[in-house]
Short mmCIF file of C-alpha atoms and ligand atoms in Angstrom, two decimals:
data_model
loop_
_atom_site.label_atom_id
_atom_site.label_comp_id
_atom_site.label_asym_id
_atom_site.label_seq_id
_atom_site.Cartn_x
_atom_site.Cartn_y
_atom_site.Cartn_z
CA MET A 241 108.50 125.18 118.56
CA THR A 242 110.73 125.41 115.82
CA ASP A 243 109.98 127.03 112.19
CA THR A 244 110.79 124.14 109.89
CA SER A 245 111.33 126.88 106.83
CA THR A 246 114.11 128.59 108.87
CA ALA A 247 115.71 125.65 110.84
CA THR A 248 119.30 125.04 109.35
CA ALA A 249 120.70 121.38 108.69
CA ALA A 250 123.53 121.94 111.70
CA SER A 251 121.47 122.18 114.27
CA VAL A 252 118.96 119.28 113.52
CA PRO A 253 120.38 116.33 115.27
CA LEU A 254 121.31 113.33 113.16
CA ALA A 255 120.10 109.91 114.14
CA PRO A 256 122.55 107.21 115.64
CA ARG A 257 124.37 104.48 113.89
CA ALA A 258 124.58 106.60 110.24
CA LEU A 259 127.53 104.48 108.18
CA PRO A 260 129.99 106.29 106.18
CA LEU A 261 128.33 106.63 102.32
CA LEU A 262 125.67 104.49 103.09
CA GLY A 263 124.37 106.45 106.22
CA HIS A 264 121.05 105.11 107.03
CA ALA A 265 120.08 103.14 104.51
CA LEU A 266 120.95 99.73 105.71
CA PRO A 267 118.24 99.89 108.68
CA LEU A 268 115.28 101.62 106.08
CA LEU A 269 115.96 98.94 103.84
CA ARG A 270 116.10 95.99 106.54
CA ASP A 271 113.01 97.08 108.49
CA PRO A 272 111.87 100.49 107.37
CA LEU A 273 109.10 100.71 110.13
CA ALA A 274 111.59 99.95 113.05
CA PHE A 275 114.18 102.65 111.97
CA ILE A 276 111.23 104.98 111.19
CA MET A 277 109.56 104.14 114.58
CA SER A 278 112.87 104.55 116.21
CA LEU A 279 112.99 108.09 115.35
CA SER A 280 109.76 109.58 117.36
CA ASP A 281 111.90 110.14 120.68
CA TYR A 282 113.22 112.69 118.70
CA ARG A 283 111.12 116.16 119.66
CA GLU A 284 110.90 118.06 116.75
CA MET A 285 112.93 117.20 113.93
CA VAL A 286 115.77 114.57 112.62
CA ARG A 287 118.23 114.45 110.24
CA VAL A 288 118.32 110.72 108.04
CA ARG A 289 121.04 110.09 106.00
CA LEU A 290 120.65 108.52 102.48
CA GLY A 291 123.63 107.52 100.67
CA PRO A 292 124.88 111.00 99.50
CA SER A 293 121.82 112.61 100.53
CA THR A 294 120.22 114.36 103.87
CA ALA A 295 116.28 113.75 104.44
CA MET A 296 114.93 115.80 107.33
CA MET A 297 112.38 113.95 109.53
CA ILE A 298 109.59 115.57 111.15
CA CYS A 299 108.72 114.09 114.21
CA ASP A 300 106.16 116.91 115.87
CA PRO A 301 102.16 117.37 114.75
CA ASP A 302 102.63 120.95 114.38
CA LEU A 303 106.01 121.07 112.25
CA THR A 304 103.75 118.14 110.27
CA ARG A 305 100.87 120.70 109.94
CA GLN A 306 103.61 123.68 108.84
CA VAL A 307 104.98 121.00 106.45
CA PHE A 308 101.76 120.24 104.51
CA LEU A 309 99.87 123.57 104.36
CA ASN A 310 103.07 125.89 103.05
CA ASP A 311 103.41 124.06 99.61
CA ARG A 312 104.96 127.34 98.08
CA VAL A 313 107.91 126.39 100.54
CA PHE A 314 107.80 122.89 101.37
CA ASP A 315 107.41 121.89 97.41
CA LYS A 316 107.51 118.43 96.44
CA GLY A 317 110.89 117.64 95.00
CA GLY A 318 114.54 115.96 95.26
CA PRO A 319 115.72 112.40 94.52
CA ILE A 320 112.74 110.20 96.34
CA TYR A 321 110.27 112.31 94.36
CA ASP A 322 112.67 112.10 90.85
CA ARG A 323 112.23 108.47 91.37
CA ILE A 324 108.51 108.23 91.67
CA ARG A 325 108.25 110.94 88.48
CA GLU A 326 110.07 108.23 86.87
CA VAL A 327 107.01 106.29 86.63
CA ILE A 328 103.97 108.42 87.28
CA GLY A 329 105.79 111.78 85.79
CA ASP A 330 104.07 115.16 86.92
CA GLY A 331 100.41 114.13 87.95
CA LEU A 332 98.33 115.13 90.76
CA SER A 333 100.59 113.94 93.69
CA THR A 334 104.07 114.32 92.24
CA CYS A 335 103.81 118.06 90.29
CA PRO A 336 105.09 120.65 91.64
CA TYR A 337 103.53 123.97 93.37
CA PRO A 338 103.00 125.93 90.10
CA LEU A 339 101.07 122.93 88.27
CA HIS A 340 99.42 122.21 90.96
CA ARG A 341 96.20 124.43 91.30
CA ARG A 342 95.36 123.76 87.11
CA GLN A 343 95.51 119.62 87.99
CA ARG A 344 93.72 119.76 91.01
CA ARG A 345 90.57 121.67 89.26
CA LEU A 346 91.07 119.19 86.15
CA CYS A 347 91.09 116.16 88.65
CA GLN A 348 88.09 117.34 90.42
CA PRO A 349 85.14 116.04 88.82
CA SER A 350 86.93 112.56 88.66
CA PHE A 351 85.69 112.57 92.52
CA HIS A 352 82.43 114.57 92.59
CA PRO A 353 80.11 112.49 94.83
CA THR A 354 77.46 111.65 91.76
CA ARG A 355 80.49 108.90 90.72
CA LEU A 356 81.47 107.83 93.70
CA ALA A 357 78.77 105.26 94.19
CA GLY A 358 79.42 103.71 90.56
CA TYR A 359 83.25 103.25 91.92
CA GLY A 360 81.88 101.77 95.31
CA ALA A 361 79.94 99.37 93.59
CA VAL A 362 83.01 98.08 91.34
CA PHE A 363 84.91 97.60 94.71
CA ALA A 364 81.87 95.51 96.59
CA ARG A 365 81.49 93.37 93.23
CA ALA A 366 85.39 92.89 93.34
CA ALA A 367 85.48 91.97 96.91
CA GLU A 368 82.75 89.48 96.68
CA VAL A 369 84.18 87.54 94.05
CA LYS A 370 87.63 87.79 96.00
CA ALA A 371 85.98 86.69 99.24
CA GLY A 372 83.89 83.88 97.57
CA SER A 373 87.53 82.57 96.14
CA TRP A 374 88.68 81.73 99.50
CA ARG A 375 88.00 78.52 101.47
CA ASP A 376 88.00 77.80 105.18
CA GLY A 377 91.59 76.21 106.18
CA ASP A 378 92.54 78.15 103.13
CA VAL A 379 96.42 79.40 103.73
CA LEU A 380 96.90 82.82 101.92
CA ASP A 381 98.92 85.44 101.21
CA ILE A 382 96.83 88.51 102.19
CA THR A 383 99.18 91.28 100.84
CA GLN A 384 99.34 89.87 97.57
CA GLU A 385 95.23 88.94 97.69
CA MET A 386 94.73 92.38 98.31
CA MET A 387 97.12 93.74 95.75
CA THR A 388 94.90 91.87 93.14
CA LEU A 389 91.85 92.57 94.31
CA THR A 390 92.58 96.47 94.45
CA THR A 391 94.73 96.17 91.14
CA ARG A 392 91.38 94.44 88.99
CA ALA A 393 89.04 97.14 90.66
CA THR A 394 90.86 99.74 90.06
CA MET A 395 91.83 99.15 86.91
CA GLU A 396 87.75 98.80 86.31
CA THR A 397 87.15 101.99 87.89
CA MET A 398 89.64 103.76 85.85
CA PHE A 399 89.19 101.98 82.09
CA SER A 400 85.26 100.02 82.58
CA GLY A 401 85.00 96.97 80.90
CA SER A 402 87.12 98.16 78.03
CA LEU A 403 90.40 96.39 78.33
CA LEU A 404 91.01 93.06 76.93
CA ALA A 405 91.91 90.52 79.02
CA GLU A 406 95.25 90.49 77.90
CA THR A 407 96.08 94.59 78.79
CA MET A 408 94.76 93.47 81.79
CA ARG A 409 97.20 90.91 82.95
CA ARG A 410 100.21 92.55 81.24
CA ALA A 411 99.25 96.16 83.39
CA LEU A 412 98.72 93.85 86.36
CA ALA A 413 102.42 91.96 85.85
CA ASP A 414 104.19 95.35 85.10
CA THR A 415 102.44 97.08 88.07
CA SER A 416 103.35 94.35 90.49
CA THR A 417 107.23 94.45 89.20
CA ILE A 418 107.23 98.18 89.38
CA VAL A 419 105.80 98.63 93.05
CA THR A 420 108.45 95.33 93.94
CA ALA A 421 111.42 97.87 92.98
CA PHE A 422 110.24 101.28 93.59
CA PHE A 423 111.62 101.47 97.47
CA ARG A 424 114.81 99.86 96.16
CA ARG A 425 115.33 102.40 93.85
CA MET A 426 114.67 105.48 95.71
CA MET A 427 117.06 104.13 97.92
CA THR A 428 120.30 103.51 95.79
CA PRO A 429 122.68 105.89 94.57
CA ALA A 430 121.98 107.67 91.21
CA LEU A 431 125.76 105.56 89.54
CA LEU A 432 124.32 102.04 91.40
CA ARG A 433 120.91 102.47 89.38
CA ARG A 434 122.33 102.73 86.28
CA VAL A 435 124.39 99.41 86.11
CA PRO A 436 122.50 97.18 83.69
CA THR A 437 121.24 94.58 86.30
CA PRO A 438 119.03 92.20 85.66
CA ARG A 439 116.64 93.53 88.10
CA LYS A 440 117.11 97.25 86.25
CA ARG A 441 116.27 95.55 82.82
CA ARG A 442 112.66 94.22 84.40
CA TYR A 443 112.04 97.31 85.63
CA ASP A 444 112.83 99.17 82.94
CA GLN A 445 110.70 97.29 80.52
CA ALA A 446 108.07 97.32 82.87
CA ARG A 447 108.00 101.01 82.80
CA ASN A 448 108.11 101.47 79.34
CA ARG A 449 105.44 98.68 78.70
CA LEU A 450 103.04 100.43 81.11
CA SER A 451 103.46 103.47 79.73
CA ALA A 452 102.96 102.22 76.56
CA THR A 453 99.59 100.58 77.53
CA ILE A 454 98.34 103.49 79.22
CA ALA A 455 99.19 105.59 75.93
CA GLU A 456 97.03 102.99 74.11
CA ILE A 457 94.07 103.15 76.29
CA ILE A 458 94.05 107.28 75.65
CA ALA A 459 94.47 106.57 72.15
CA GLU A 460 91.44 104.35 72.12
CA ARG A 461 89.40 106.82 74.28
CA ARG A 462 90.30 109.91 72.08
CA ALA A 463 89.01 107.97 69.12
CA ASP A 464 85.47 107.17 70.74
CA PRO A 465 84.58 109.87 73.50
CA THR A 466 81.43 108.49 74.73
CA ASP A 467 81.22 108.61 78.20
CA HIS A 468 82.03 105.07 79.67
CA ALA A 469 81.04 106.27 83.54
CA ASP A 470 84.76 106.00 84.10
CA LEU A 471 87.93 107.76 85.88
CA LEU A 472 89.34 108.05 82.34
CA SER A 473 86.01 109.54 80.68
CA THR A 474 85.90 112.32 83.14
CA LEU A 475 89.66 113.23 82.30
CA VAL A 476 89.24 113.31 79.01
CA ALA A 477 86.07 115.24 79.54
CA ALA A 478 87.44 117.77 82.16
CA VAL A 479 87.65 121.69 81.55
CA ASP A 480 89.55 124.10 83.29
CA GLU A 481 87.96 127.16 83.19
CA GLU A 482 90.59 129.18 85.07
CA SER A 483 93.13 128.48 82.63
CA GLN A 484 95.49 131.47 82.01
CA ASP A 485 97.37 129.80 79.25
CA GLY A 486 94.15 128.52 76.89
CA GLN A 487 95.61 124.71 77.69
CA LYS A 488 91.54 124.57 78.94
CA GLN A 489 92.03 120.51 79.34
CA LEU A 490 94.60 117.52 80.25
CA SER A 491 96.84 116.95 76.98
CA ASP A 492 97.66 113.41 76.39
CA THR A 493 101.43 113.33 78.54
CA GLU A 494 99.29 114.98 81.58
CA LEU A 495 96.41 112.19 80.91
CA ALA A 496 98.88 109.54 81.22
CA ASP A 497 100.80 111.07 84.08
CA GLU A 498 97.08 111.03 86.14
CA ALA A 499 96.01 107.79 85.04
CA LEU A 500 99.23 106.30 86.30
CA THR A 501 99.15 108.42 89.63
CA PHE A 502 95.53 107.41 90.29
CA PHE A 503 96.15 103.62 88.71
CA LEU A 504 99.52 103.03 91.20
CA GLY A 505 98.91 105.77 94.05
CA GLY A 506 95.22 104.13 94.49
CA MET A 507 96.12 100.15 94.41
CA GLU A 508 98.95 99.77 97.21
CA THR A 509 97.85 102.06 99.79
CA THR A 510 94.08 100.70 99.53
CA ALA A 511 95.58 97.07 99.43
CA ILE A 512 97.68 97.57 102.44
CA THR A 513 95.13 99.49 104.38
CA LEU A 514 92.55 96.48 103.53
CA ALA A 515 95.11 93.79 104.76
CA TRP A 516 95.65 95.21 108.04
CA ALA A 517 92.00 95.76 108.50
CA LEU A 518 91.48 92.02 107.50
CA HIS A 519 94.42 90.71 110.24
CA LEU A 520 93.11 93.07 112.83
CA LEU A 521 89.63 91.36 112.48
CA ALA A 522 91.06 87.80 112.56
CA THR A 523 93.08 88.83 115.58
CA ASN A 524 89.93 90.38 117.21
CA PRO A 525 87.15 87.65 116.70
CA ASP A 526 84.48 89.40 118.45
CA VAL A 527 84.90 92.27 116.42
CA GLN A 528 84.92 90.07 113.40
CA ARG A 529 81.27 88.19 114.68
CA ALA A 530 79.75 92.09 115.48
CA PRO A 531 77.00 92.52 113.30
CA GLY A 532 78.05 95.01 110.30
CA ARG A 533 76.35 97.69 108.65
CA ASP A 534 74.40 97.93 105.51
CA PRO A 535 76.77 99.76 103.17
CA SER A 536 73.82 101.20 101.41
CA GLY A 537 72.80 103.08 104.36
CA PRO A 538 74.12 104.24 107.91
CA GLY A 539 72.56 102.94 111.17
CA ARG A 540 70.33 100.00 109.13
CA ALA A 541 71.06 96.30 110.05
CA GLY A 542 73.25 94.04 107.81
CA ARG A 543 75.23 91.49 107.44
CA SER A 544 78.24 90.69 109.28
CA THR A 545 81.42 92.07 107.74
CA PRO A 546 83.80 90.04 106.47
CA ARG A 547 81.93 86.53 105.62
CA THR A 548 85.06 85.00 105.41
CA CYS A 549 88.62 85.81 107.02
CA PRO A 550 91.74 84.05 106.11
CA ARG A 551 93.32 81.66 108.75
CA SER A 552 97.00 82.84 108.39
CA THR A 553 97.84 86.29 107.80
C1 LIG B 8 93.98 103.93 101.96
C2 LIG B 8 93.84 104.58 100.81
C3 LIG B 8 94.70 105.51 100.68
C4 LIG B 8 95.73 106.10 101.01
C5 LIG B 8 96.24 105.40 102.93
C6 LIG B 8 96.19 107.63 100.59
C7 LIG B 8 97.58 107.94 101.44
C8 LIG B 8 97.55 109.66 100.71
C9 LIG B 8 98.44 110.67 101.09
C10 LIG B 8 99.20 110.33 102.50
C11 LIG B 8 98.24 111.57 100.53
C12 LIG B 8 99.08 112.72 100.48
C13 LIG B 8 100.46 112.82 100.06
C14 LIG B 8 101.06 114.18 100.10
O1 LIG B 8 100.64 115.12 100.33
O2 LIG B 8 102.27 114.07 99.69
C15 LIG B 8 97.59 111.30 99.19
C16 LIG B 8 97.46 112.20 98.43
C17 LIG B 8 96.82 111.54 97.02
N1 LIG B 8 96.67 110.32 96.86
FE1 LIG B 8 95.89 109.00 98.07
N2 LIG B 8 95.65 107.52 99.52
C18 LIG B 8 94.79 106.12 99.74
C19 LIG B 8 94.01 105.98 98.39
C20 LIG B 8 93.88 106.86 96.76
C21 LIG B 8 93.12 106.00 95.75
C22 LIG B 8 92.47 105.21 96.06
C23 LIG B 8 93.80 107.54 94.84
C24 LIG B 8 92.98 107.22 93.55
C25 LIG B 8 92.10 106.87 93.06
C26 LIG B 8 94.58 108.15 95.37
C27 LIG B 8 95.18 109.23 94.74
C28 LIG B 8 95.68 110.47 95.39
C29 LIG B 8 96.16 111.45 94.70
C30 LIG B 8 95.92 111.66 93.08
C31 LIG B 8 96.65 112.51 95.85
C32 LIG B 8 97.68 113.70 95.10
C33 LIG B 8 96.34 114.95 95.73
C34 LIG B 8 97.05 116.10 95.71
O3 LIG B 8 98.07 116.82 96.02
O4 LIG B 8 95.90 117.22 95.51
N3 LIG B 8 94.86 108.18 97.01
N4 LIG B 8 97.04 109.87 99.39
#
């Protein structure tokens, strides 16, 4: 088997139908899933060209394992991470290897088992409210429905009930603009990314405003550090006893990067997973009718889940 850390680019086959200058950007933008699936026939690795850059696609489970486990060699970086860092800085999911251990130690208390039940209750309440707003026969954009559900629930788990309705509305709108623009910006060459189109202006405004909103929330929390039983409280209070440089707590910039990481990283992933779960339930009525489990304990009889499912997905 190939060792991914020593493979040279020339020894790896290039995916078919690369266009001059654009490379594989068009099929990736038009139908990313179909394009990625078409690469699974390659046994180990395949090269994909994104404009002037080349990416290596790993197609083999053992090689994938090497890449995930050897984070000193396969550190996070390159043009895709650069684009993500424009928004979430050096948070836990984007920071390079030398920063990662410290950030892990500081973020871990936020996910302590004693905290999880509280987050779960917030999500369960949000799900009840959302499902309660649907009526039989409604035609729903289920991805959008799940995005609003997870964005609101994530905001509440992170910042408890302390946000003003206007702040929440602004953050929701800015997040939606950023997420929509994200993928396209990743694929656009640097020169074109600087062209001041209306789309770019909207993206820049949304990014700056969301950063300012998060900075505002952090400043308020620093001024009133009592435990609000939310993610931000645990991040503000976290202490790294193993700190080598005397920086035992997260700075304001680090706090903002982590808050944006959890917010943006936890929202779309969860929304898309839920949208697919609902789609599968809607297309498998037997499973949908089967008795569900009581979420408060394994094996206990409970209500069917979900109570309602949109007719159209
Ligand atoms: C179904 C939902 C989710 C999926 C499919 C998902 C997927 C992933 C994947 C594949 C990674 C590894 C990325 C890599 O190593 O490059 C990751 C890491 C991460 N995710 Fe998620 N995620 C989900 C939910 C969440 C939520 C709810 C949060 C925050 C509240 C979150 C925050 C993070 C963070 C901070 C990391 C980086 C961890 C580290 O490097 O130590 N994710 N996620």
